[in-house]
Tab-separated table of C-alpha atoms and ligand atoms in Angstrom:
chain	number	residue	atom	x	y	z
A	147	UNK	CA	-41.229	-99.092	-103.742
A	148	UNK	CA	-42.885	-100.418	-106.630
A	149	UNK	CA	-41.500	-98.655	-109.970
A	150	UNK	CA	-38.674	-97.051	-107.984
A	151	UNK	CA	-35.331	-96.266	-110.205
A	152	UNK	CA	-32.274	-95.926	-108.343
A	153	UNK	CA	-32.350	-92.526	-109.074
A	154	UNK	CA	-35.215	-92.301	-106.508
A	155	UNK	CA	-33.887	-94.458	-103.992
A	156	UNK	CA	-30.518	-92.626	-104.227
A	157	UNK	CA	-32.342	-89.244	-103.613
A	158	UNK	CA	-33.743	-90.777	-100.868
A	159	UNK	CA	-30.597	-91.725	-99.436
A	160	UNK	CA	-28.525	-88.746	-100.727
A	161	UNK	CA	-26.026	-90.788	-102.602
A	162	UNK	CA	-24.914	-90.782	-106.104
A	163	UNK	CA	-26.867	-93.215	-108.241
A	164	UNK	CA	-23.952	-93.591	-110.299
A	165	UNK	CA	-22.208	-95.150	-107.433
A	166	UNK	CA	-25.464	-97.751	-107.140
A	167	UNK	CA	-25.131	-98.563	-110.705
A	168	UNK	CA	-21.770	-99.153	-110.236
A	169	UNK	CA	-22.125	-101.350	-107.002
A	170	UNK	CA	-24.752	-103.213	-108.905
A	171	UNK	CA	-22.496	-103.982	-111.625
A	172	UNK	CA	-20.077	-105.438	-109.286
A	173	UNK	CA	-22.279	-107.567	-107.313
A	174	UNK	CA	-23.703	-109.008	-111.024
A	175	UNK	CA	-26.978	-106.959	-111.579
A	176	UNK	CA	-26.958	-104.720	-114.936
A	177	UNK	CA	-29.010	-101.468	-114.336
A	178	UNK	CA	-29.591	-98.529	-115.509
A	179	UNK	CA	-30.101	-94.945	-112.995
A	180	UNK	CA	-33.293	-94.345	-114.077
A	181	UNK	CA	-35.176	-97.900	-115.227
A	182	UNK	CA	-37.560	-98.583	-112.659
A	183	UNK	CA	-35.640	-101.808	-110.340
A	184	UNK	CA	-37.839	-104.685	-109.157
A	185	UNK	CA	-37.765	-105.856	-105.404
A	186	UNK	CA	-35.203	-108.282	-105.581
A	187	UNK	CA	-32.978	-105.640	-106.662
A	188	UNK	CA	-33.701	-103.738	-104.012
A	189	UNK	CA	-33.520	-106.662	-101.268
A	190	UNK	CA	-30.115	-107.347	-102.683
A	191	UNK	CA	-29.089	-103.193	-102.226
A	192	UNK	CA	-30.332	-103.088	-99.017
A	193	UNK	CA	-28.430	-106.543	-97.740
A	194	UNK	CA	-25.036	-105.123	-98.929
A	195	UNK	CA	-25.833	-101.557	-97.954
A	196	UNK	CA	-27.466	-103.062	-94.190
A	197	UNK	CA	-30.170	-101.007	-94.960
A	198	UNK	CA	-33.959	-101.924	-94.689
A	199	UNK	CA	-35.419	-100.605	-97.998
A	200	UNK	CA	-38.498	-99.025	-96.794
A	201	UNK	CA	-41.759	-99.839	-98.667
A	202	UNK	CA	-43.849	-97.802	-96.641
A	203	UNK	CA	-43.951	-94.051	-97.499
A	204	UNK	CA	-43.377	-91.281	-94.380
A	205	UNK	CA	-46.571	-90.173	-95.835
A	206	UNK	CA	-48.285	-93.355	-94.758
A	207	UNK	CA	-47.153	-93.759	-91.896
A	208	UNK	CA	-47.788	-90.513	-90.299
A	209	UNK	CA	-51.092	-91.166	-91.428
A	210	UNK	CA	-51.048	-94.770	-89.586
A	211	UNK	CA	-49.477	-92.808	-86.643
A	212	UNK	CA	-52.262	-90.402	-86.479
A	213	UNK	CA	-54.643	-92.667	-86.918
A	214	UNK	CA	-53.719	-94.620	-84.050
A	215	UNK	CA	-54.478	-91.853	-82.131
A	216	UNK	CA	-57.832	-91.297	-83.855
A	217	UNK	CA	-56.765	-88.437	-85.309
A	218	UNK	CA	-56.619	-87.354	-89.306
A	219	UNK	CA	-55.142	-84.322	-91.011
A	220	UNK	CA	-57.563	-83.406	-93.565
A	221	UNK	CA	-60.580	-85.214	-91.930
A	222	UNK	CA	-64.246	-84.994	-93.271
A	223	UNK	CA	-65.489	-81.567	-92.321
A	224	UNK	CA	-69.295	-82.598	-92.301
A	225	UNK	CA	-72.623	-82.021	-93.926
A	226	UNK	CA	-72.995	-78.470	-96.154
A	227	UNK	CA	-74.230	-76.675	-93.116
A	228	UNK	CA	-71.289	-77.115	-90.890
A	229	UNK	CA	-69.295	-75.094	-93.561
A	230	UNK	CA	-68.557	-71.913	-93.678
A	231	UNK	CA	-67.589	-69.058	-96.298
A	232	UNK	CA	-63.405	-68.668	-95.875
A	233	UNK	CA	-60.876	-66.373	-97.210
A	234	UNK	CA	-58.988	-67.135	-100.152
A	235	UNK	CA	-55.037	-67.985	-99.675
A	236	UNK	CA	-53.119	-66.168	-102.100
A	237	UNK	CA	-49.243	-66.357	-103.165
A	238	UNK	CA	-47.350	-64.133	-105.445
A	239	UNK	CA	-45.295	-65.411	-107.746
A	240	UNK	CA	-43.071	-63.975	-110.695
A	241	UNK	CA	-39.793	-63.018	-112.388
A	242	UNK	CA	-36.814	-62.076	-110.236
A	243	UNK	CA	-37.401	-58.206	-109.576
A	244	UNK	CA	-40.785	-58.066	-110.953
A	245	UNK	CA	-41.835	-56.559	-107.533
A	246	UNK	CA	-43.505	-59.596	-105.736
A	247	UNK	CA	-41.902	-58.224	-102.252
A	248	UNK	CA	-42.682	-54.697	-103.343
A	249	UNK	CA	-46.626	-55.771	-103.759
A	250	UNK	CA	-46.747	-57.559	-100.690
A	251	UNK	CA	-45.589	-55.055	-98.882
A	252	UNK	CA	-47.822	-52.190	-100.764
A	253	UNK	CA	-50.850	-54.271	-100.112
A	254	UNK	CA	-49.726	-54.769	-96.511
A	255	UNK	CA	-49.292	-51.300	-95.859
A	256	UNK	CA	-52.388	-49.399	-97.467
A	257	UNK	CA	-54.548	-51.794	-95.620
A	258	UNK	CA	-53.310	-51.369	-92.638
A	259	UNK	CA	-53.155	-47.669	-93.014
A	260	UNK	CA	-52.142	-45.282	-90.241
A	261	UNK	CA	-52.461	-47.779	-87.401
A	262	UNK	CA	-48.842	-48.981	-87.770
A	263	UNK	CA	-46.940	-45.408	-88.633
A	264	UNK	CA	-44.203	-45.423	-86.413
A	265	UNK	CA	-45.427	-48.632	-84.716
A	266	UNK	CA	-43.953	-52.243	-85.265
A	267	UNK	CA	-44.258	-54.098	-88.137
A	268	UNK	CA	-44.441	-57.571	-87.748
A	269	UNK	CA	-43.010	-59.826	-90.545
A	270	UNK	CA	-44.799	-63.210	-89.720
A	271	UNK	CA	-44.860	-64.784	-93.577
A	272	UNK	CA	-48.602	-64.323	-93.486
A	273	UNK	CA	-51.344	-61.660	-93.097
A	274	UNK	CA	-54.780	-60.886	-93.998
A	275	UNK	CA	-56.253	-57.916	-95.529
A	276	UNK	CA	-59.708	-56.788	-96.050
A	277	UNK	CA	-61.264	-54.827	-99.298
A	278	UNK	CA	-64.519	-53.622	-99.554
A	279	UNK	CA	-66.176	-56.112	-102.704
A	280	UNK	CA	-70.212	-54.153	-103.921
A	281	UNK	CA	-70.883	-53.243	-100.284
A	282	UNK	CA	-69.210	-56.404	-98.364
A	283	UNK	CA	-65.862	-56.573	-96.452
A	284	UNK	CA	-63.671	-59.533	-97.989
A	285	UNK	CA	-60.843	-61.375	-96.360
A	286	UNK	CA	-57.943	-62.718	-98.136
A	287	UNK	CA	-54.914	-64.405	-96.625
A	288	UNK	CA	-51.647	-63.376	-98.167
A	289	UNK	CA	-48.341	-65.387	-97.999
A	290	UNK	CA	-45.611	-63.090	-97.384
A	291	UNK	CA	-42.781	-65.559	-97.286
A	292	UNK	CA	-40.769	-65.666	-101.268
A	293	UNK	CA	-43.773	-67.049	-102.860
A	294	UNK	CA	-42.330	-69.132	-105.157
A	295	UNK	CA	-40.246	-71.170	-102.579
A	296	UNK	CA	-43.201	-71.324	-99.656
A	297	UNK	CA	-45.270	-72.816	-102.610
A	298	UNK	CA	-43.135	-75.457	-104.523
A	299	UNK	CA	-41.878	-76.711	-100.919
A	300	UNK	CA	-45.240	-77.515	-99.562
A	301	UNK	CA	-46.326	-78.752	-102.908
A	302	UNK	CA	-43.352	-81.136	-102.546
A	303	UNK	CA	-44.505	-82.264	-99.021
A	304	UNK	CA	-48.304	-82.673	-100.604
A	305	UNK	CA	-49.715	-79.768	-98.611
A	306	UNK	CA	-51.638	-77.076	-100.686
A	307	UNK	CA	-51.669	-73.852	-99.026
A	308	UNK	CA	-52.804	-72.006	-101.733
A	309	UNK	CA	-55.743	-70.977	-103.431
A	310	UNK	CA	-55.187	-68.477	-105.950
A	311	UNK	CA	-51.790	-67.315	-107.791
A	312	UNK	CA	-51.445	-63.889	-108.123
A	313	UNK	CA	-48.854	-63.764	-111.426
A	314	UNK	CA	-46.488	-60.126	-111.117
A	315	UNK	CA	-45.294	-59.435	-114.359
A	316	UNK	CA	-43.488	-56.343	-114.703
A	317	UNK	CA	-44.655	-54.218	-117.408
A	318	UNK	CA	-41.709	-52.816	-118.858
A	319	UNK	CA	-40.362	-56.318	-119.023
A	320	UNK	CA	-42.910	-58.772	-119.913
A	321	UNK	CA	-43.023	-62.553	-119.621
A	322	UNK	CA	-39.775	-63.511	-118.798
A	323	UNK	CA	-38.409	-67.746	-117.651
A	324	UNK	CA	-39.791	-67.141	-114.161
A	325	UNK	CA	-42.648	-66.113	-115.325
A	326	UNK	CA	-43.679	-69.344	-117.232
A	327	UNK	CA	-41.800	-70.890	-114.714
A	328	UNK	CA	-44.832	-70.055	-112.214
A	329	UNK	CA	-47.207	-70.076	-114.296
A	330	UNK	CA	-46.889	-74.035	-114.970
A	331	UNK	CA	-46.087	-74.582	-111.297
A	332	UNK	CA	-50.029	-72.632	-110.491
A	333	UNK	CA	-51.326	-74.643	-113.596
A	334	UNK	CA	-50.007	-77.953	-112.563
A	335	UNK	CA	-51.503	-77.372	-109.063
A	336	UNK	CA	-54.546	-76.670	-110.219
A	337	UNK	CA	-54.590	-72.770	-108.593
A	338	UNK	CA	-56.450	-69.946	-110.239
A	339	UNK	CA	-53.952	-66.843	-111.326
A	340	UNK	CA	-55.178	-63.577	-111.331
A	341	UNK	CA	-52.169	-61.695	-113.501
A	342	UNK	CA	-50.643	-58.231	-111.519
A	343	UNK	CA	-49.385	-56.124	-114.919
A	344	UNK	CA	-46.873	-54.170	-112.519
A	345	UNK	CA	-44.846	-51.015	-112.576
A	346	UNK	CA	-47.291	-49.694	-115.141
A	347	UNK	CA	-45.908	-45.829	-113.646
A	348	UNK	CA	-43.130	-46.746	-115.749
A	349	UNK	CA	-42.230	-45.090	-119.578
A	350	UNK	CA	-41.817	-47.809	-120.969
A	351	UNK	CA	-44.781	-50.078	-119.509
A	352	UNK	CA	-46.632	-52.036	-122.278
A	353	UNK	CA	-49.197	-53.735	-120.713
A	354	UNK	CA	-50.526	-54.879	-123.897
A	355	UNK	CA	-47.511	-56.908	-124.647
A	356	UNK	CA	-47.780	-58.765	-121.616
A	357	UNK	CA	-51.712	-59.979	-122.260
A	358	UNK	CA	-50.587	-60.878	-125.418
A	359	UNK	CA	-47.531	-62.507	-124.246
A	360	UNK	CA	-49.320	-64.763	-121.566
A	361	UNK	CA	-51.855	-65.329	-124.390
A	362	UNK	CA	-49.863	-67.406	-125.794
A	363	UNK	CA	-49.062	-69.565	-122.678
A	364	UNK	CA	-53.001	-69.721	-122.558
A	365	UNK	CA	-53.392	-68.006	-119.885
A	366	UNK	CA	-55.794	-65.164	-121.645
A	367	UNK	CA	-57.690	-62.066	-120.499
A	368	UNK	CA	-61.057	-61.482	-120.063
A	369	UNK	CA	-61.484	-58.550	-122.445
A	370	UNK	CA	-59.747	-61.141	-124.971
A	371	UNK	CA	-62.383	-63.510	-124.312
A	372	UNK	CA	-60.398	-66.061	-121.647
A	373	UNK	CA	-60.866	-66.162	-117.963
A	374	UNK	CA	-58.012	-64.765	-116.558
A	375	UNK	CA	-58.287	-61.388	-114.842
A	376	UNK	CA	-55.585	-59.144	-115.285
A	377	UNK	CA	-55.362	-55.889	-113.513
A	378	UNK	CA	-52.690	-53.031	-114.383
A	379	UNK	CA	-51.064	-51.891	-111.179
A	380	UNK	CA	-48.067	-50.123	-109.309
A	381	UNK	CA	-46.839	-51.220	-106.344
A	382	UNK	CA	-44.865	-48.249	-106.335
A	383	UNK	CA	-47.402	-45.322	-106.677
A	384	UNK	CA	-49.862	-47.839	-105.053
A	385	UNK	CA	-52.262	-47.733	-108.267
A	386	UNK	CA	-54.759	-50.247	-108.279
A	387	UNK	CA	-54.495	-52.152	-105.468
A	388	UNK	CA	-57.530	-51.777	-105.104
A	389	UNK	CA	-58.852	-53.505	-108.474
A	390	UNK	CA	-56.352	-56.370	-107.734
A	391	UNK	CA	-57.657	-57.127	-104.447
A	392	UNK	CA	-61.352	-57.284	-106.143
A	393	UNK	CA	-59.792	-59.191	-108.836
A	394	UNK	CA	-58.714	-62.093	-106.263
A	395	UNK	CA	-62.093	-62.384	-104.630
A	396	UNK	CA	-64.169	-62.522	-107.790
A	397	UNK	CA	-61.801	-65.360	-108.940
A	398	UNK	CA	-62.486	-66.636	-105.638
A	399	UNK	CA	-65.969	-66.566	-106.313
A	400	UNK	CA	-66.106	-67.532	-109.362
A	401	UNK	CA	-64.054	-70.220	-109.566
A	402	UNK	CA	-63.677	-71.662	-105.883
A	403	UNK	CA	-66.424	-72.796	-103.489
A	404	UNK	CA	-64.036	-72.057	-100.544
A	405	UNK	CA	-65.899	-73.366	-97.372
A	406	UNK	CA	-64.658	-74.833	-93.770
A	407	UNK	CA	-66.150	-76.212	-90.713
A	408	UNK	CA	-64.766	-73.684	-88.381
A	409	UNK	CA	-66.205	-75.714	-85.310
A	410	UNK	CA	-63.720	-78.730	-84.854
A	411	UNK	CA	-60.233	-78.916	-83.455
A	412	UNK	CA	-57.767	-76.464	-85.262
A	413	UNK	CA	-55.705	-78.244	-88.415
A	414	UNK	CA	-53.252	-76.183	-90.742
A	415	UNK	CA	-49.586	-76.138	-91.999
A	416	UNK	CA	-46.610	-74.042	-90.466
A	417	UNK	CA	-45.593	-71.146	-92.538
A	418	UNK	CA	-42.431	-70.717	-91.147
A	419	UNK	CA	-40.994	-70.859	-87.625
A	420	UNK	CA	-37.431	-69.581	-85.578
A	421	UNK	CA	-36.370	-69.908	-82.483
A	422	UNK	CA	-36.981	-66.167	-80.410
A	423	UNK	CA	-34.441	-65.012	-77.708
A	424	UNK	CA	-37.126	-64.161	-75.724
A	425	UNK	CA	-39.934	-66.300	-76.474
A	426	UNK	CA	-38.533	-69.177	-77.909
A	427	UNK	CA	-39.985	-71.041	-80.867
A	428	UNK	CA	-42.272	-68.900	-82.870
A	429	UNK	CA	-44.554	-70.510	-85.370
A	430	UNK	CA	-46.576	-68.775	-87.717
A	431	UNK	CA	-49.337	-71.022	-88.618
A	432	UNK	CA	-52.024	-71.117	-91.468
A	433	UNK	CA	-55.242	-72.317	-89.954
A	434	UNK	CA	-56.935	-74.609	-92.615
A	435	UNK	CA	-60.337	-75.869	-90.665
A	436	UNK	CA	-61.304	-75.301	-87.602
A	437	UNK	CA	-60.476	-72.825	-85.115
A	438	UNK	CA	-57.070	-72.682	-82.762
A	439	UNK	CA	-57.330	-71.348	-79.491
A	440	UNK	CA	-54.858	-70.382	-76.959
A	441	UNK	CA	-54.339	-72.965	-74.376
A	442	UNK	CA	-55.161	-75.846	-77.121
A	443	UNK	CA	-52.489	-78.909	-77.108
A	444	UNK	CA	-51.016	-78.904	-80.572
A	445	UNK	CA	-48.130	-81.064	-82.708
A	446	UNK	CA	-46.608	-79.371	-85.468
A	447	UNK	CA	-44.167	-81.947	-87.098
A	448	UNK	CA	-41.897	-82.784	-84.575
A	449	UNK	CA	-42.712	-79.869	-82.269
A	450	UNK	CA	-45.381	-80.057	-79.732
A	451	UNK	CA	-46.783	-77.982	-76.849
A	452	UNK	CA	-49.513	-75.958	-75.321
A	453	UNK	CA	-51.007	-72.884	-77.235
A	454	UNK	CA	-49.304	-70.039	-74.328
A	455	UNK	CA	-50.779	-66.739	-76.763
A	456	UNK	CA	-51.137	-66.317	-80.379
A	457	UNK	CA	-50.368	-62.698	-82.420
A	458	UNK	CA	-51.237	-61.578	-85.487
A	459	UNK	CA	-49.642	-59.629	-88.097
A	460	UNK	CA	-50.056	-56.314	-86.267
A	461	UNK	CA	-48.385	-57.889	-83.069
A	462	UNK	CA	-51.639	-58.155	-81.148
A	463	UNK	CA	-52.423	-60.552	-79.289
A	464	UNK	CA	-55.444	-62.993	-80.190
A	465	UNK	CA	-57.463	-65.409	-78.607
A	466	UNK	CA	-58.380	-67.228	-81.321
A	467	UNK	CA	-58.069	-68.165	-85.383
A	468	UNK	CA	-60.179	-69.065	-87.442
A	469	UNK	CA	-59.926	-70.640	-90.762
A	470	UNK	CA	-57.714	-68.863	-93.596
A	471	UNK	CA	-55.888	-67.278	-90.618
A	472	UNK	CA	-52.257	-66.895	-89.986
A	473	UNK	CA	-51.211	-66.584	-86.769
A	474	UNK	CA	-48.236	-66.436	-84.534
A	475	UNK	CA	-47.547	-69.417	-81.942
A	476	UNK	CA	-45.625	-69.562	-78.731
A	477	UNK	CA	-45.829	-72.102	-76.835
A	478	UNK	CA	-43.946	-74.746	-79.083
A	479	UNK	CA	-41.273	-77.334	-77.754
A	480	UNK	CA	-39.114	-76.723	-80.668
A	481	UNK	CA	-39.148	-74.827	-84.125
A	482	UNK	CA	-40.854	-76.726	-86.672
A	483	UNK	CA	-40.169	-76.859	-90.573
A	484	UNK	CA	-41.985	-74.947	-93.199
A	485	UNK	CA	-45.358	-76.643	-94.850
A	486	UNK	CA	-45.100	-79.602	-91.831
A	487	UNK	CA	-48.673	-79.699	-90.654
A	488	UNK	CA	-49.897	-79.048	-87.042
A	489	UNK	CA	-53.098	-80.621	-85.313
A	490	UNK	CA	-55.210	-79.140	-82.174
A	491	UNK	CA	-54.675	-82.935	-79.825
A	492	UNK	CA	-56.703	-84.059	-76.729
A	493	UNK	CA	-54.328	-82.913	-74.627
A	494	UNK	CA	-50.909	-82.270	-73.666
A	495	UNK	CA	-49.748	-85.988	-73.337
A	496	UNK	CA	-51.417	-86.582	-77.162
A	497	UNK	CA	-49.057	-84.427	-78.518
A	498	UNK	CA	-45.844	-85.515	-76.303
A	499	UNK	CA	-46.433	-89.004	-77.886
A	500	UNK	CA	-46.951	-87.692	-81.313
A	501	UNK	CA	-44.112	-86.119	-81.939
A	502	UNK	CA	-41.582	-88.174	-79.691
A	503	UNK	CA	-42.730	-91.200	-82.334
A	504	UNK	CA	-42.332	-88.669	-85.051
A	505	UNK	CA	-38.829	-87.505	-83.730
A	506	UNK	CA	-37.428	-91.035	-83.460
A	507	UNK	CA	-38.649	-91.633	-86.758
A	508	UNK	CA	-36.972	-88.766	-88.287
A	509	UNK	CA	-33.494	-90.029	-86.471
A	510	UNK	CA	-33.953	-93.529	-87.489
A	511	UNK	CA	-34.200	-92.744	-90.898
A	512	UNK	CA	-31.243	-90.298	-90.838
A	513	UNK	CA	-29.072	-92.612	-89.088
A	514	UNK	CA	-30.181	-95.483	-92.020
A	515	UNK	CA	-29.339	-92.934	-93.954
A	516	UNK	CA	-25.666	-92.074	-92.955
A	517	UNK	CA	-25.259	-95.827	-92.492
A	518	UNK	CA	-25.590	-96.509	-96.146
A	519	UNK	CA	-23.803	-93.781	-97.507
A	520	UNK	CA	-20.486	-95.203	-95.339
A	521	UNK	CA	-20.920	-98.417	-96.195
A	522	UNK	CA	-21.405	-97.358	-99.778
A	523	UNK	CA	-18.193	-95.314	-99.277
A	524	UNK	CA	-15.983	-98.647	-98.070
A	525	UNK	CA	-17.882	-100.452	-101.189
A	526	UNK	CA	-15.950	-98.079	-103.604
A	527	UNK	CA	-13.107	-97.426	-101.969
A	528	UNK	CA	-12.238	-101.792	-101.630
B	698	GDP	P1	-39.105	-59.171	-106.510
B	698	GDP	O1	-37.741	-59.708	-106.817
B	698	GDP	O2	-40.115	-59.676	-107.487
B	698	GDP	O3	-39.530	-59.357	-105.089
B	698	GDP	O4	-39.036	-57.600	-106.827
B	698	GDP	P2	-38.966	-56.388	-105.791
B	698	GDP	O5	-40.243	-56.161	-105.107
B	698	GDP	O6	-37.755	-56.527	-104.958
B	698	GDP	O7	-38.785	-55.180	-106.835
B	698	GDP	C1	-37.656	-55.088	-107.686
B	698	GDP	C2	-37.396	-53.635	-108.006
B	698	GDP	O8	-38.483	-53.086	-108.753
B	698	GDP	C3	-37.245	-52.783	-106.759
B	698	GDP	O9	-36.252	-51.801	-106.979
B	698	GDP	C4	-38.614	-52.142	-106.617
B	698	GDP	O10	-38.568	-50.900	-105.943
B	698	GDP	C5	-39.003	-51.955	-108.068
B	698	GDP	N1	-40.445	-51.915	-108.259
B	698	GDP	C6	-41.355	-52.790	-107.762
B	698	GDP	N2	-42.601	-52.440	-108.127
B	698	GDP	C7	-42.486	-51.318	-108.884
B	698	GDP	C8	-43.426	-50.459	-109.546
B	698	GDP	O11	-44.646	-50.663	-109.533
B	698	GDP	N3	-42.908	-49.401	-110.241
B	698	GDP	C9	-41.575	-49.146	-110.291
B	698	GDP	N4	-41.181	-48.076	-110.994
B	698	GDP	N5	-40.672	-49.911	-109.653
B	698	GDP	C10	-41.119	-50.980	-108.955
B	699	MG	MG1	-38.550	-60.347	-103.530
C-alpha cells in the first residue's frame, strides 16, 4: 500500500473518496483524495471502517497461491531450442464505425472461403487465418471480440494478449479521437501497429491525408521513411486483404522474435466465456505456451474442470492447441471472466483446490468490501 491515495483505496473499495476525506477530517487527519496517505492513515481507516487494509496485492498472492502448488503462469520456457516459431496475436482497433467488425469479419470469411457457405459460423472471439507469405503458409491469431475493450481490460489485469495492433482508419474520415485514442493505448503497451487505410472504394477516400495525419502522431509510413506499414484496403469490396495480412507477418518478423515451448503443460488467458444451454460453460481460450489437450485438468480463474472436447472457429472439433491458438472449452465448472488466465494442473484435485482458494478469496474480499461501504454509510449518516 505504499504511496496509495485514497483515491486508490476508495476504487478499491468502490466508495467515494470524498466521503474518506471527509471521515478523515472528522476523526482529526487532514487529507487530500489524491496525496499519497502513509500507513498509519490507513491503520486508522481500516480500524473505523473494520476493515483489514490489505498490503498484499491479488496479483501476489495468486502468484504465492500458485506457487504453493509448484505451479507459475508465465514460467521459464527453456533453452533456445525448446522454442518454437508462433503466430502473431493481432487486435483491431479504431474509430467508432471505421469498420473494425467489418474487417474482421472480411478477413474471416475470404479465408475460410467456401467451406462455411451455408454452414455455421462460429463466433468464438478468436480465430486464425493463414496467408501465403514468398512461398510459406503464415498463421496469425485474430481477436474477434471489440478490440479495443478485449485489449485495455487485459492490459488492466497485466495480461498481454497481443502482439501487433492493426490501426483501421477509415479513409474518407481520417484520424479521428479513437483513433489516437488506440494508438497511445498500442504505443504505451509496447505493440507494433500495422495501419488498415479502410473503405478506400469510397469517393471521397484520401488515403494520403491519413499517412500524413498519423505522421504527425509519429506513427509514419514506410514510403515516408518511418516503420510503420500501412496498407490501403476495403473491407467492403475485400481489396487488399491480402497485402494487410502480409503486412502483419513482416511486422511480425521484423520486429518480434515470437517463439514458445509448445512441449509443457498448456498456459493462456480466457477470451471470453458464457454459460451454453446445452453444454454449459464455454470458454474460448488463447493458448500462450504449451499445448492444451482434451482430457487435461485446467483452472481458469475461478473455474476449474477437465478438458471434455475443444472446437475451433469452424465448429470442429480438436484434439489439441497449440500455441497462438484459440480454442473453444467445455468442460469448465463455471464461466470464467475475460483476460483471467487458465493453467493445464496435475490433475483434477489440483485444480478443485485452486480455484476453491481463489473463490473464497474473491468472496472475502467482496464481503470486506460491502462491509466498509455500510459502515462508511452509518459514519455519514451519525
Ligand atoms: P466499427 O464500428 O469500426 O466496427 O465499424 P463497422 O465494421 O461496423 O463499419 C461501420 C460502417 O462502415 C458499416 O456500415 C460498414 O458496412 C461500413 N464499412 C466498413 N468497411 C467499409 C469499406 O471498406 N467500405 C465502405 N464503403 N464501407 C465500409
Ligand atoms: Mg464494431
Amino acid at each position: 500500500a505504499r504511496g496509495a491515495s485514497l483515491t486508490d483505496f476508495a476504487d478499491k473499495v468502490g466508495v467515494d473518496a470524498a466521503q474518506l476525506v471527509q471521515m478523515l477530517f472528522h476523526l482529526g487527519e487532514m487529507v487530500t483524495a489524491t496525496e499519497s496517505v502513509n500507513e498509519a492513515v490507513l491503520d486508522l481507516l481500516g480500524e473505523e471502517l473494520n476493515y483489514v487494509v490489505q498490503v498484499v496485492s491479488p496479483e501476489d498472492e495468486d502468484r504465492e497461491l500458485l506457487s504453493s502448488f509448484d505451479l507459475e503462469f508465465g514460467e521459464d520456457e527453456g533453452d533456445d531450442s525448446d522454442l518454437s516459431v508462433r503466430p502473431p496475436v493481432v487486435t483491431v482497433m479504431g474509430h467508432v464505425d471505421h469498420g473494425k467488425t467489418r474487417l474482421l469479419d472480411a478477413l474471416r470469411s475470404a479465408n475460410v472461403g467456401d467451406k462455411e457457405a451455408g454452414g455455421i459460423t462460429q463466433h468464438i472471439g478468436a480465430y486464425q487465418v493463414t496467408t501465403d507469405v514468398d512461398g510459406t503458409d503464415r498463421r496469425i491469431t485474430f481477436i474477434d471480440t471489440p478490440g479495443h475493450e478485449a485489449f485495455t481490460s487485459m492490459r488492466a489485469r497485466g495480461a498481454q494478449a497481443t502482439d501487433i495492433a492493426i490501426l483501421v482508419v477509415a479513409a474518407d474520415d481520417g484520424v479521428m479521437p479513437q483513433t489516437v485514442e488506440a494508438l497511445n493505448h498500442a504505443k504505451a503497451a509496447g505493440v507494433p501497429i500495422v495501419v488498415a487505410v479502410n473503405k478506400i472504394d469510397k469517393e471521397s477516400a484520401d488515403p494520403t491525408k491519413v499517412r500524413g495525419q498519423l505522421s504527425e502522431y509519429g506513427l509514419v509510413p514506410e514510403e515516408y521513411g518511418g516503420d510503420a506499414m500501412f496498407v490501403d484496403v476495403s473491407a467492403k469490396s475485400e481489396l487488399n486483404l491480402d497485402k494487410l495480412l502480409e503486412a502483419v507477418v513482416l511486422t511480425a518478423d521484423a520486429s518480434l522474435d515470437l517463439r514458445a515451448n509448445s512441449e509443457q503443460d498448456a498456459q493462456g488467458l480466457v477470451i471470453e466465456a458464457h454459460l451454453d444451454r446445452g453444454r454449459g460453460p464455454v470458454a474460448t481460450v488463447l493458448v500462450q505456451r504449451g499445448t492444451l489437450r482434451v482430457g487435461d485438468s485446467i483452472v481458469a480463474g475461478p473455474a476449474y474442470g477437465r478438458v471434455r472436447a475443444m472446437l475451433d472457429e469452424h465448429g470442429e472439433n480438436i484434439t489439441e492447441a497449440d500455441p497462438s491458438r484459440p480454442a473453444m472449452v467445455l468442460g469448465l465448472t463455471a464461466t470464467p471472466g475475460a483476460g483471467q488466465t487458465f493453467l493445464v494442473v496435475d490433475d483434477d484435485r489440483m485444480a478443485r483446490q485452486i480455484a476453491e482458494k481463489r473463490e473464497a478469496r474473491e468472496r472475502a474480499a467482496m464481503q470486506a468490501k460491502r462491509r466498509v461501504r455500510r459502515t462508511l454509510e452509518d459514519f455519514m449518516a451519525s
